[in-house]
Tab-separated table of C-alpha atoms in Angstrom:
chain	number	residue	atom	x	y	z
C	1051	MET	CA	-0.125	0.042	0.054
C	1052	ASP	CA	1.091	3.697	-1.002
C	1053	SER	CA	1.802	5.918	2.040
C	1054	GLY	CA	-0.167	3.968	4.535
C	1055	ARG	CA	-3.577	4.747	3.349
C	1056	GLN	CA	-6.573	1.949	3.616
C	1057	PRO	CA	-8.045	0.482	0.865
C	1058	LYS	CA	-11.470	1.909	1.657
C	1059	LYS	CA	-10.129	5.628	1.444
C	1060	ARG	CA	-8.301	4.984	-1.988
C	1061	ILE	CA	-11.693	3.868	-3.496
C	1062	ALA	CA	-13.465	6.448	-1.960
C	1063	VAL	CA	-11.210	9.254	-3.493
C	1064	ARG	CA	-11.391	7.578	-6.811
C	1065	THR	CA	-15.285	7.537	-6.609
C	1066	SER	CA	-15.793	10.976	-5.469
C	1067	ILE	CA	-18.754	12.321	-7.078
C	1068	LYS	CA	-17.228	16.017	-6.986
C	1069	ARG	CA	-13.889	14.745	-8.573
C	1070	GLN	CA	-15.608	12.938	-11.281
C	1071	ILE	CA	-17.717	16.049	-12.151
C	1072	VAL	CA	-14.684	18.248	-12.298
C	1073	HIS	CA	-12.510	15.727	-14.278
C	1074	ARG	CA	-14.890	14.910	-16.715
C	1075	ALA	CA	-15.949	18.778	-17.431
C	1076	GLY	CA	-12.021	19.070	-18.006
C	1077	LEU	CA	-12.051	21.938	-15.223
C	1078	LYS	CA	-8.717	22.568	-14.930
C	1079	MET	CA	-7.829	25.999	-13.443
C	1080	PRO	CA	-5.087	27.939	-14.090
C	1081	ARG	CA	-2.621	29.157	-11.118
C	1082	GLY	CA	-4.281	31.586	-8.886
C	1083	TYR	CA	-7.920	30.458	-9.216
C	1084	GLY	CA	-7.691	28.899	-5.894
C	1085	TRP	CA	-10.006	31.469	-4.118
C	1086	LEU	CA	-12.466	30.525	-6.914
C	1087	ARG	CA	-12.081	26.806	-6.149
C	1088	ASN	CA	-11.882	26.903	-2.318
C	1089	PRO	CA	-11.975	30.398	-0.990
C	1090	LYS	CA	-11.910	29.343	2.771
C	1091	ARG	CA	-8.264	27.470	1.893
C	1092	ALA	CA	-6.950	30.250	-0.361
C	1093	ALA	CA	-7.566	32.783	2.579
C	1094	TYR	CA	-5.906	30.594	5.037
C	1095	ASN	CA	-2.754	29.895	2.652
C	1096	LYS	CA	-2.719	33.369	1.932
C	1097	VAL	CA	-2.300	34.485	5.294
C	1098	TYR	CA	-0.219	31.347	6.667
C	1099	ASN	CA	2.448	32.425	3.715
C	1100	LYS	CA	2.410	35.829	4.435
C	1101	THR	CA	3.115	35.374	8.035
C	1102	THR	CA	5.365	32.417	8.375
C	1103	PHE	CA	9.062	32.331	7.333
C	1104	ASP	CA	12.214	30.395	7.090
C	1105	ILE	CA	14.652	30.762	10.078
C	1106	PHE	CA	17.312	29.563	7.787
C	1107	LYS	CA	17.000	32.301	5.367
C	1108	VAL	CA	16.846	34.853	8.363
C	1109	ILE	CA	20.109	33.415	9.590
C	1110	SER	CA	21.884	33.350	5.989
C	1111	LYS	CA	20.741	37.052	5.249
C	1112	LEU	CA	22.745	37.774	8.793
C	1113	PHE	CA	26.001	36.353	7.496
C	1114	LYS	CA	25.949	37.951	4.152
């Protein structure tokens, strides 16, 4: 089994109605349209990406 998933969940993911509709309609949205598909997640990610930082980048800037 790949990455510890259970067979029931793997089948459920493949047979999801929402996934089938999106796939068959060919609705592949370009980058930046996440807010249209899932606005709650897009808002969370925007805030998260603006408020978090990489400590290693900070350290490397200090020693330049």
